[in-house]
């Protein structure tokens, strides 16, 4: 057992003493918080008793968790004390000659506790007389309760064992638990798991409500999410980063500086820790609730793939599904009886009513949406018909199925969870088409429109500094959109994070918050809040406090004011120009790196004088884009995305391709530096000029005649935004150049899935592009058409 020679040493010694006590083992009371390993401790104790022949191999081991019967104490009475309340056919009777575990003893009523106490003190001897004298006449009773309860039984039980909370365990023991659970997931998933040291540090510093059990759940959930990312590549390892955990886990990194020496002692300077798939894992910690978790993930992934859902959306759908799987770990989750289930039970299986009621309550809380009773009744009747009727149903067309799943991924994930519950409890296996019908019950048609304006927030160190600046700015501008937070020197980071988070939630009008700050610690806090709230936050660094500190130190050491002035001025320039990771980087985006993104890169390189590095990225999978951008962030400070779509990643600003070509090349740098520019009506003069200079094989004059006509014809069939129109224009122009050069794209599995899903669009676009094919003597194959569909559908 982890901690056997440290935090559990005394507990194990007491347990052994109780089991090995001469003649009869002694009863035990275990004090422990939920999730601290009580069940596993007792199961190990039972194994020890059998191994030492204190109880026979076939001796019973009965477990009763009293909290599971909180809604029906009469059933609990019957289980504990027997139908006649005389202990005959009771849990004590069934566990005779073995061991009885009564969990959550402190949740019993005073009357129930008194009856158990009376049995242990007096009735157990009378009970022995009625038993067969040929069998061992004893029973070992183990009770567990919260350690905070002052119970009468505390004075009666001879052995009281304390199990420590996870936070009170040593860092070495916590590290052992983390290693054990990651090793366990590596064996179950049959993948080697690579975990960043940042994750290990955050988990070591976490304060968890349900202790060891919650730690296991968090690690399993993170590994399940990582498994989805590599599900199509059997040889690829699972990489786990801090983004695979809830934001509150990342917040623990605020405490890492004070524990640096501990981390170095545990795993040195390692950036990653690897858990090999073949080495296996330590002795199983408790029973596994999800031995087949990865098989279940794989089954649903394949089902989505077969219905034409692309990798661009499939991972986010699966992540929502995994989250719903782990919602089942919630402790003591009770639902209210809010519907007239008695009347409904006359025509609907009661098991269906209970399943739908509990599931709908979970959906309501997670989606923050109230459902009408008609939704509950409709779902119950629909599912009951699936159990009782065999009539053929009219299914939703595949293309509509795909659109619904991609439009409502969160609702679909919950629908999959209900289907999984029905299969597990009622053996009702629903195909994807039936799951879509459940999804339709959850769809909310009343989507809210975002409005409002950005707001400004000063966050500065000191007392009333930020407040005074906010008041002055509001007074001078008369905008009343300036707010402040003064971070006093004695303010703890955790408290500051809580305060700033509440302030941001209150002041944000939906368009984001511009934060003006003075020191790097504030940046860490605000970035964590931005990710947690999914709020647009832009940071402006004004290091006035650091400049003042530098000037004060220099003045105290030097007598020459000019030396101090120039020295501080140079330091100030360094502070203002300092980037977080190195050189600034602009990322150009399009659906193919060979097309618009690459040409956009060349355009910026040719006409920009900022000297920033430019990187063109193709997008075929959002997860791949996230991975690539995260990798670039380690080396560069990413200045902006420029392209045909805004990926909304890491709070990085976005400049549309429309803005680039709306303005002249002379204004490009002002645009890239987010300086205000007067928007003009878009024309293609700048584009044609650039294409003429760049293309080697394409007759741009012929392109001028054909391409606007083609774009107009596509616009008749699809509602395109300006950015889509320009992006499509650039893409088709570059497509012609590539094909004339002999660089066509090959068909992939993703392309096939897109064409299978959007069959009608394939026909429409093939017909429209015929005139391009004839004029330039090229063939636009299905792989190219599928990419154009991606642009049009914003996939």
Tab-separated table of N, CA and C in Angstrom, residues 206-345:
chain	number	residue	atom	x	y	z
A	206	UNK	N	-2.485	20.060	-5.771
A	206	UNK	CA	-3.946	20.170	-5.774
A	206	UNK	C	-4.542	19.814	-4.423
A	207	UNK	N	-5.579	20.556	-4.066
A	207	UNK	CA	-6.382	20.252	-2.884
A	207	UNK	C	-7.728	19.749	-3.396
A	208	UNK	N	-7.972	18.439	-3.255
A	208	UNK	CA	-9.133	17.806	-3.884
A	208	UNK	C	-10.183	17.441	-2.846
A	209	UNK	N	-11.425	17.696	-3.194
A	209	UNK	CA	-12.528	17.437	-2.258
A	209	UNK	C	-12.647	15.962	-1.931
A	210	UNK	N	-12.494	15.100	-2.956
A	210	UNK	CA	-12.653	13.666	-2.755
A	210	UNK	C	-11.316	12.923	-2.848
A	211	UNK	N	-10.221	13.650	-2.590
A	211	UNK	CA	-8.912	13.082	-2.287
A	211	UNK	C	-8.428	12.083	-3.340
A	212	UNK	N	-8.086	10.852	-2.916
A	212	UNK	CA	-7.456	9.892	-3.816
A	212	UNK	C	-8.388	9.514	-4.959
A	213	UNK	N	-9.649	9.333	-4.649
A	213	UNK	CA	-10.591	8.925	-5.695
A	213	UNK	C	-10.735	10.009	-6.756
A	214	UNK	N	-10.761	11.256	-6.342
A	214	UNK	CA	-10.867	12.355	-7.313
A	214	UNK	C	-9.593	12.471	-8.142
A	215	UNK	N	-8.433	12.242	-7.533
A	215	UNK	CA	-7.172	12.257	-8.273
A	215	UNK	C	-7.192	11.196	-9.366
A	216	UNK	N	-7.660	10.016	-9.009
A	216	UNK	CA	-7.758	8.943	-10.005
A	216	UNK	C	-8.701	9.334	-11.142
A	217	UNK	N	-9.835	9.941	-10.807
A	217	UNK	CA	-10.809	10.347	-11.819
A	217	UNK	C	-10.222	11.398	-12.761
A	218	UNK	N	-9.520	12.401	-12.193
A	218	UNK	CA	-8.939	13.466	-13.014
A	218	UNK	C	-7.919	12.900	-14.002
A	219	UNK	N	-7.083	11.993	-13.542
A	219	UNK	CA	-6.062	11.410	-14.402
A	219	UNK	C	-6.693	10.541	-15.478
A	220	UNK	N	-7.695	9.744	-15.113
A	220	UNK	CA	-8.366	8.903	-16.099
A	220	UNK	C	-9.049	9.742	-17.160
A	221	UNK	N	-9.705	10.817	-16.737
A	221	UNK	CA	-10.394	11.691	-17.690
A	221	UNK	C	-9.401	12.361	-18.638
A	222	UNK	N	-8.279	12.842	-18.124
A	222	UNK	CA	-7.264	13.473	-18.970
A	222	UNK	C	-6.711	12.474	-19.981
A	223	UNK	N	-6.461	11.257	-19.542
A	223	UNK	CA	-5.931	10.227	-20.445
A	223	UNK	C	-6.959	9.844	-21.505
A	224	UNK	N	-8.238	9.832	-21.121
A	224	UNK	CA	-9.293	9.536	-22.094
A	224	UNK	C	-9.344	10.610	-23.173
A	225	UNK	N	-9.224	11.880	-22.760
A	225	UNK	CA	-9.190	12.972	-23.741
A	225	UNK	C	-7.973	12.841	-24.652
A	226	UNK	N	-6.820	12.509	-24.063
A	226	UNK	CA	-5.607	12.331	-24.860
A	226	UNK	C	-5.729	11.152	-25.818
A	227	UNK	N	-6.428	10.115	-25.397
A	227	UNK	CA	-6.628	8.927	-26.242
A	227	UNK	C	-7.408	9.269	-27.501
A	228	UNK	N	-8.395	10.154	-27.367
A	228	UNK	CA	-9.192	10.560	-28.528
A	228	UNK	C	-8.310	11.206	-29.595
A	229	UNK	N	-7.313	11.981	-29.150
A	229	UNK	CA	-6.459	12.699	-30.101
A	229	UNK	C	-5.628	11.756	-30.960
A	230	UNK	N	-5.345	10.550	-30.473
A	230	UNK	CA	-4.463	9.636	-31.217
A	230	UNK	C	-5.175	8.347	-31.601
A	231	UNK	N	-6.485	8.363	-31.548
A	231	UNK	CA	-7.236	7.119	-31.720
A	231	UNK	C	-7.025	6.496	-33.098
A	232	UNK	N	-6.744	7.329	-34.106
A	232	UNK	CA	-6.574	6.813	-35.462
A	232	UNK	C	-5.168	6.292	-35.739
A	233	UNK	N	-4.239	6.522	-34.834
A	233	UNK	CA	-2.856	6.084	-35.023
A	233	UNK	C	-2.466	5.162	-33.880
A	234	UNK	N	-2.476	3.863	-34.134
A	234	UNK	CA	-2.257	2.878	-33.073
A	234	UNK	C	-0.849	2.951	-32.490
A	235	UNK	N	0.099	3.501	-33.242
A	235	UNK	CA	1.474	3.551	-32.769
A	235	UNK	C	1.797	4.838	-32.014
A	236	UNK	N	0.877	5.774	-31.998
A	236	UNK	CA	1.172	7.077	-31.417
A	236	UNK	C	0.927	7.066	-29.908
A	237	UNK	N	1.836	7.699	-29.163
A	237	UNK	CA	1.695	7.792	-27.712
A	237	UNK	C	0.644	8.835	-27.343
A	238	UNK	N	0.165	8.758	-26.110
A	238	UNK	CA	-0.759	9.764	-25.573
A	238	UNK	C	0.068	10.839	-24.874
A	239	UNK	N	-0.080	12.085	-25.318
A	239	UNK	CA	0.604	13.212	-24.677
A	239	UNK	C	-0.384	13.960	-23.796
A	240	UNK	N	-0.047	14.107	-22.519
A	240	UNK	CA	-0.918	14.792	-21.569
A	240	UNK	C	-0.275	16.119	-21.166
A	241	UNK	N	-1.025	17.214	-21.366
A	241	UNK	CA	-0.548	18.539	-20.965
A	241	UNK	C	-1.540	19.139	-19.966
A	242	UNK	N	-1.187	20.295	-19.429
A	242	UNK	CA	-2.027	20.933	-18.409
A	242	UNK	C	-3.396	21.315	-18.974
A	243	UNK	N	-3.506	21.510	-20.284
A	243	UNK	CA	-4.791	21.878	-20.891
A	243	UNK	C	-5.788	20.726	-20.862
A	244	UNK	N	-5.335	19.507	-20.551
A	244	UNK	CA	-6.250	18.364	-20.442
A	244	UNK	C	-6.981	18.338	-19.097
A	245	UNK	N	-6.654	19.275	-18.213
A	245	UNK	CA	-7.279	19.320	-16.897
A	245	UNK	C	-8.100	20.594	-16.759
A	246	UNK	N	-8.985	20.614	-15.781
A	246	UNK	CA	-9.805	21.782	-15.525
A	246	UNK	C	-8.912	22.959	-15.133
A	247	UNK	N	-9.362	24.193	-15.445
A	247	UNK	CA	-8.537	25.375	-15.112
A	247	UNK	C	-8.138	25.456	-13.648
A	248	UNK	N	-8.995	24.946	-12.748
A	248	UNK	CA	-8.683	25.043	-11.318
A	248	UNK	C	-7.426	24.251	-10.968
A	249	UNK	N	-7.106	23.214	-11.738
A	249	UNK	CA	-5.876	22.456	-11.503
A	249	UNK	C	-4.671	23.307	-11.885
A	250	UNK	N	-4.788	24.054	-12.999
A	250	UNK	CA	-3.698	24.933	-13.412
A	250	UNK	C	-3.421	26.011	-12.363
A	251	UNK	N	-4.475	26.463	-11.670
A	251	UNK	CA	-4.293	27.513	-10.664
A	251	UNK	C	-3.298	27.105	-9.582
A	252	UNK	N	-3.157	25.798	-9.369
A	252	UNK	CA	-2.235	25.334	-8.329
A	252	UNK	C	-0.788	25.684	-8.641
A	253	UNK	N	-0.499	25.957	-9.919
A	253	UNK	CA	0.867	26.303	-10.295
A	253	UNK	C	1.308	27.637	-9.696
A	254	UNK	N	0.344	28.407	-9.182
A	254	UNK	CA	0.702	29.650	-8.502
A	254	UNK	C	1.534	29.371	-7.247
A	255	UNK	N	1.448	28.131	-6.746
A	255	UNK	CA	2.167	27.774	-5.519
A	255	UNK	C	3.474	27.031	-5.796
A	256	UNK	N	3.855	26.901	-7.100
A	256	UNK	CA	4.975	26.020	-7.403
A	256	UNK	C	6.328	26.584	-6.970
A	257	UNK	N	6.478	27.919	-6.944
A	257	UNK	CA	7.777	28.494	-6.598
A	257	UNK	C	8.235	28.082	-5.207
A	258	UNK	N	7.303	28.059	-4.270
A	258	UNK	CA	7.674	27.736	-2.892
A	258	UNK	C	7.928	26.251	-2.685
A	259	UNK	N	7.690	25.441	-3.735
A	259	UNK	CA	7.898	23.993	-3.605
A	259	UNK	C	8.925	23.468	-4.611
A	260	UNK	N	9.748	24.369	-5.151
A	260	UNK	CA	10.713	23.986	-6.192
A	260	UNK	C	11.645	22.876	-5.732
A	261	UNK	N	12.147	22.966	-4.520
A	261	UNK	CA	13.091	21.965	-4.017
A	261	UNK	C	12.454	20.581	-3.923
A	262	UNK	N	11.173	20.546	-3.562
A	262	UNK	CA	10.464	19.259	-3.463
A	262	UNK	C	10.354	18.622	-4.839
A	263	UNK	N	10.011	19.435	-5.849
A	263	UNK	CA	9.875	18.898	-7.207
A	263	UNK	C	11.210	18.366	-7.709
A	264	UNK	N	12.293	19.096	-7.434
A	264	UNK	CA	13.615	18.642	-7.871
A	264	UNK	C	13.978	17.318	-7.221
A	265	UNK	N	13.587	17.155	-5.965
A	265	UNK	CA	13.880	15.912	-5.250
A	265	UNK	C	13.093	14.742	-5.833
A	266	UNK	N	11.851	15.012	-6.269
A	266	UNK	CA	10.984	13.938	-6.764
A	266	UNK	C	11.321	13.518	-8.184
A	267	UNK	N	11.482	14.483	-9.102
A	267	UNK	CA	11.733	14.102	-10.499
A	267	UNK	C	12.775	14.986	-11.183
A	268	UNK	N	13.628	15.652	-10.393
A	268	UNK	CA	14.743	16.395	-10.948
A	268	UNK	C	14.299	17.497	-11.894
A	269	UNK	N	15.028	17.659	-12.995
A	269	UNK	CA	14.719	18.696	-13.978
A	269	UNK	C	13.982	18.152	-15.195
A	270	UNK	N	13.413	16.966	-15.075
A	270	UNK	CA	12.719	16.355	-16.208
A	270	UNK	C	11.555	17.218	-16.673
A	271	UNK	N	11.475	17.400	-17.996
A	271	UNK	CA	10.351	18.147	-18.572
A	271	UNK	C	9.140	17.259	-18.770
A	272	UNK	N	9.384	15.950	-18.928
A	272	UNK	CA	8.282	15.002	-19.130
A	272	UNK	C	8.557	13.739	-18.329
A	273	UNK	N	7.486	13.029	-18.007
A	273	UNK	CA	7.588	11.731	-17.336
A	273	UNK	C	6.831	10.733	-18.196
A	274	UNK	N	7.447	9.601	-18.471
A	274	UNK	CA	6.890	8.628	-19.410
A	274	UNK	C	6.404	7.398	-18.655
A	275	UNK	N	5.200	6.952	-18.993
A	275	UNK	CA	4.606	5.743	-18.405
A	275	UNK	C	4.442	4.720	-19.524
A	276	UNK	N	5.280	3.698	-19.491
A	276	UNK	CA	5.345	2.739	-20.587
A	276	UNK	C	4.128	1.821	-20.612
A	277	UNK	N	3.655	1.525	-21.811
A	277	UNK	CA	2.451	0.704	-21.978
A	277	UNK	C	2.687	-0.758	-21.614
A	278	UNK	N	3.934	-1.224	-21.712
A	278	UNK	CA	4.206	-2.655	-21.555
A	278	UNK	C	4.671	-3.047	-20.161
A	279	UNK	N	5.185	-2.087	-19.401
A	279	UNK	CA	5.711	-2.429	-18.074
A	279	UNK	C	4.583	-2.792	-17.119
A	280	UNK	N	3.381	-2.275	-17.368
A	280	UNK	CA	2.257	-2.562	-16.479
A	280	UNK	C	2.138	-1.524	-15.395
A	281	UNK	N	1.411	-1.862	-14.366
A	281	UNK	CA	1.180	-0.892	-13.301
A	281	UNK	C	1.156	-1.610	-11.960
A	282	UNK	N	1.097	-0.811	-10.891
A	282	UNK	CA	1.141	-1.365	-9.541
A	282	UNK	C	-0.146	-2.124	-9.227
A	283	UNK	N	-0.191	-2.725	-8.046
A	283	UNK	CA	-1.383	-3.458	-7.613
A	283	UNK	C	-2.629	-2.576	-7.744
A	284	UNK	N	-3.669	-3.133	-8.315
A	284	UNK	CA	-4.879	-2.346	-8.620
A	284	UNK	C	-5.397	-1.635	-7.376
A	285	UNK	N	-5.619	-0.339	-7.487
A	285	UNK	CA	-6.124	0.450	-6.354
A	285	UNK	C	-7.642	0.464	-6.422
A	286	UNK	N	-8.271	-0.435	-5.713
A	286	UNK	CA	-9.731	-0.486	-5.714
A	286	UNK	C	-10.250	-1.116	-6.992
A	287	UNK	N	-11.548	-1.250	-7.080
A	287	UNK	CA	-12.190	-1.827	-8.257
A	287	UNK	C	-12.236	-0.802	-9.374
A	288	UNK	N	-12.032	-1.266	-10.606
A	288	UNK	CA	-12.036	-0.345	-11.745
A	288	UNK	C	-13.444	-0.168	-12.269
A	289	UNK	N	-13.937	1.082	-12.231
A	289	UNK	CA	-15.274	1.364	-12.750
A	289	UNK	C	-15.268	1.391	-14.269
A	290	UNK	N	-14.094	1.604	-14.902
A	290	UNK	CA	-14.048	1.836	-16.340
A	290	UNK	C	-12.974	0.993	-17.018
A	291	UNK	N	-12.994	-0.334	-16.788
A	291	UNK	CA	-12.000	-1.180	-17.435
A	291	UNK	C	-12.125	-1.112	-18.945
A	292	UNK	N	-13.344	-0.851	-19.434
A	292	UNK	CA	-13.562	-0.854	-20.870
A	292	UNK	C	-13.770	0.564	-21.406
A	293	UNK	N	-13.246	1.541	-20.697
A	293	UNK	CA	-13.424	2.941	-21.095
A	293	UNK	C	-12.909	3.183	-22.505
A	294	UNK	N	-11.692	2.721	-22.809
A	294	UNK	CA	-11.085	3.032	-24.092
A	294	UNK	C	-11.777	2.284	-25.232
A	295	UNK	N	-12.277	1.073	-24.958
A	295	UNK	CA	-13.057	0.367	-25.980
A	295	UNK	C	-14.355	1.129	-26.285
A	296	UNK	N	-14.971	1.686	-25.236
A	296	UNK	CA	-16.209	2.438	-25.419
A	296	UNK	C	-15.961	3.714	-26.222
A	297	UNK	N	-14.844	4.411	-25.918
A	297	UNK	CA	-14.485	5.609	-26.683
A	297	UNK	C	-14.278	5.234	-28.149
A	298	UNK	N	-13.545	4.150	-28.384
A	298	UNK	CA	-13.282	3.728	-29.760
A	298	UNK	C	-14.545	3.391	-30.511
A	299	UNK	N	-15.508	2.766	-29.837
A	299	UNK	CA	-16.764	2.380	-30.496
A	299	UNK	C	-17.532	3.613	-30.955
A	300	UNK	N	-17.629	4.631	-30.084
A	300	UNK	CA	-18.368	5.839	-30.468
A	300	UNK	C	-17.612	6.649	-31.512
A	301	UNK	N	-16.293	6.606	-31.452
A	301	UNK	CA	-15.500	7.317	-32.459
A	301	UNK	C	-15.757	6.711	-33.839
A	302	UNK	N	-15.739	5.390	-33.922
A	302	UNK	CA	-15.986	4.735	-35.204
A	302	UNK	C	-17.390	5.016	-35.719
A	303	UNK	N	-18.354	5.063	-34.792
A	303	UNK	CA	-19.736	5.357	-35.199
A	303	UNK	C	-19.830	6.745	-35.820
A	304	UNK	N	-19.161	7.734	-35.220
A	304	UNK	CA	-19.180	9.089	-35.779
A	304	UNK	C	-18.499	9.124	-37.141
A	305	UNK	N	-17.365	8.425	-37.259
A	305	UNK	CA	-16.627	8.426	-38.518
A	305	UNK	C	-17.459	7.832	-39.645
A	306	UNK	N	-18.187	6.759	-39.333
A	306	UNK	CA	-19.012	6.113	-40.351
A	306	UNK	C	-20.134	7.003	-40.852
A	307	UNK	N	-20.515	8.000	-40.039
A	307	UNK	CA	-21.581	8.913	-40.447
A	307	UNK	C	-21.027	10.205	-41.044
A	308	UNK	N	-19.749	10.181	-41.431
A	308	UNK	CA	-19.205	11.301	-42.189
A	308	UNK	C	-18.773	12.488	-41.363
A	309	UNK	N	-18.682	12.345	-40.035
A	309	UNK	CA	-18.239	13.476	-39.210
A	309	UNK	C	-16.717	13.599	-39.352
A	310	UNK	N	-16.239	14.791	-39.621
A	310	UNK	CA	-14.820	14.989	-39.890
A	310	UNK	C	-14.025	15.121	-38.611
A	311	UNK	N	-12.707	14.927	-38.743
A	311	UNK	CA	-11.804	15.068	-37.593
A	311	UNK	C	-11.839	16.467	-37.011
A	312	UNK	N	-12.267	17.445	-37.834
A	312	UNK	CA	-12.302	18.831	-37.365
A	312	UNK	C	-13.237	18.967	-36.179
A	313	UNK	N	-14.340	18.204	-36.191
A	313	UNK	CA	-15.333	18.322	-35.122
A	313	UNK	C	-15.390	17.104	-34.216
A	314	UNK	N	-14.878	15.990	-34.677
A	314	UNK	CA	-15.120	14.740	-33.960
A	314	UNK	C	-14.464	14.720	-32.585
A	315	UNK	N	-13.276	15.321	-32.444
A	315	UNK	CA	-12.586	15.294	-31.161
A	315	UNK	C	-13.316	16.095	-30.101
A	316	UNK	N	-13.849	17.266	-30.496
A	316	UNK	CA	-14.576	18.067	-29.506
A	316	UNK	C	-15.839	17.345	-29.064
A	317	UNK	N	-16.482	16.635	-30.006
A	317	UNK	CA	-17.676	15.857	-29.648
A	317	UNK	C	-17.299	14.760	-28.658
A	318	UNK	N	-16.209	14.043	-28.926
A	318	UNK	CA	-15.793	12.956	-28.053
A	318	UNK	C	-15.378	13.482	-26.678
A	319	UNK	N	-14.739	14.654	-26.643
A	319	UNK	CA	-14.347	15.218	-25.346
A	319	UNK	C	-15.564	15.530	-24.495
A	320	UNK	N	-16.640	16.048	-25.134
A	320	UNK	CA	-17.882	16.296	-24.405
A	320	UNK	C	-18.449	14.973	-23.891
A	321	UNK	N	-18.370	13.933	-24.721
A	321	UNK	CA	-18.887	12.632	-24.321
A	321	UNK	C	-18.123	12.086	-23.113
A	322	UNK	N	-16.790	12.234	-23.153
A	322	UNK	CA	-15.965	11.766	-22.038
A	322	UNK	C	-16.322	12.512	-20.760
A	323	UNK	N	-16.518	13.839	-20.886
A	323	UNK	CA	-16.887	14.635	-19.710
A	323	UNK	C	-18.169	14.095	-19.090
A	324	UNK	N	-19.130	13.713	-19.953
A	324	UNK	CA	-20.399	13.182	-19.437
A	324	UNK	C	-20.200	11.834	-18.767
A	325	UNK	N	-19.277	11.018	-19.292
A	325	UNK	CA	-18.982	9.744	-18.635
A	325	UNK	C	-18.542	9.970	-17.193
A	326	UNK	N	-17.713	10.985	-16.989
A	326	UNK	CA	-17.143	11.204	-15.672
A	326	UNK	C	-18.073	11.950	-14.739
A	327	UNK	N	-19.146	12.489	-15.279
A	327	UNK	CA	-20.149	13.083	-14.390
A	327	UNK	C	-20.806	12.012	-13.525
A	328	UNK	N	-20.682	10.742	-13.951
A	328	UNK	CA	-21.237	9.639	-13.160
A	328	UNK	C	-20.477	9.438	-11.849
A	329	UNK	N	-19.291	10.018	-11.725
A	329	UNK	CA	-18.515	9.877	-10.504
A	329	UNK	C	-19.007	10.797	-9.395
A	330	UNK	N	-19.971	11.679	-9.714
A	330	UNK	CA	-20.445	12.635	-8.709
A	330	UNK	C	-20.949	11.882	-7.484
A	331	UNK	N	-20.580	12.372	-6.296
A	331	UNK	CA	-20.938	11.705	-5.050
A	331	UNK	C	-22.328	12.130	-4.591
A	332	UNK	N	-23.078	11.149	-4.127
A	332	UNK	CA	-24.360	11.406	-3.471
A	332	UNK	C	-25.267	12.287	-4.331
A	333	UNK	N	-25.294	11.989	-5.612
A	333	UNK	CA	-26.089	12.807	-6.535
A	333	UNK	C	-27.546	12.375	-6.446
A	334	UNK	N	-28.378	13.255	-5.922
A	334	UNK	CA	-29.804	12.952	-5.775
A	334	UNK	C	-30.612	13.854	-6.692
A	335	UNK	N	-31.692	13.325	-7.257
A	335	UNK	CA	-32.536	14.162	-8.099
A	335	UNK	C	-33.903	14.340	-7.439
A	336	UNK	N	-34.542	15.460	-7.724
A	336	UNK	CA	-35.842	15.774	-7.157
A	336	UNK	C	-36.956	15.156	-7.996
A	337	UNK	N	-37.982	14.710	-7.316
A	337	UNK	CA	-39.156	14.186	-8.023
A	337	UNK	C	-40.006	15.367	-8.472
A	338	UNK	N	-39.806	15.805	-9.733
A	338	UNK	CA	-40.479	17.014	-10.165
A	338	UNK	C	-41.570	16.747	-11.194
A	339	UNK	N	-41.786	15.523	-11.545
A	339	UNK	CA	-42.823	15.210	-12.514
A	339	UNK	C	-43.802	14.209	-11.903
A	340	UNK	N	-44.970	14.107	-12.487
A	340	UNK	CA	-45.993	13.188	-11.999
A	340	UNK	C	-45.679	11.777	-12.484
A	341	UNK	N	-44.707	11.162	-11.839
A	341	UNK	CA	-44.220	9.865	-12.298
A	341	UNK	C	-45.222	8.741	-12.045
A	342	UNK	N	-46.121	8.929	-11.086
A	342	UNK	CA	-47.088	7.866	-10.758
A	342	UNK	C	-48.017	7.613	-11.937
A	343	UNK	N	-48.560	8.706	-12.512
A	343	UNK	CA	-49.442	8.561	-13.668
A	343	UNK	C	-48.680	8.015	-14.877
A	344	UNK	N	-47.452	8.539	-15.076
A	344	UNK	CA	-46.663	8.122	-16.231
A	344	UNK	C	-46.279	6.649	-16.130
A	345	UNK	N	-46.050	6.171	-14.908
A	345	UNK	CA	-45.619	4.787	-14.698
A	345	UNK	C	-46.681	3.774	-15.126
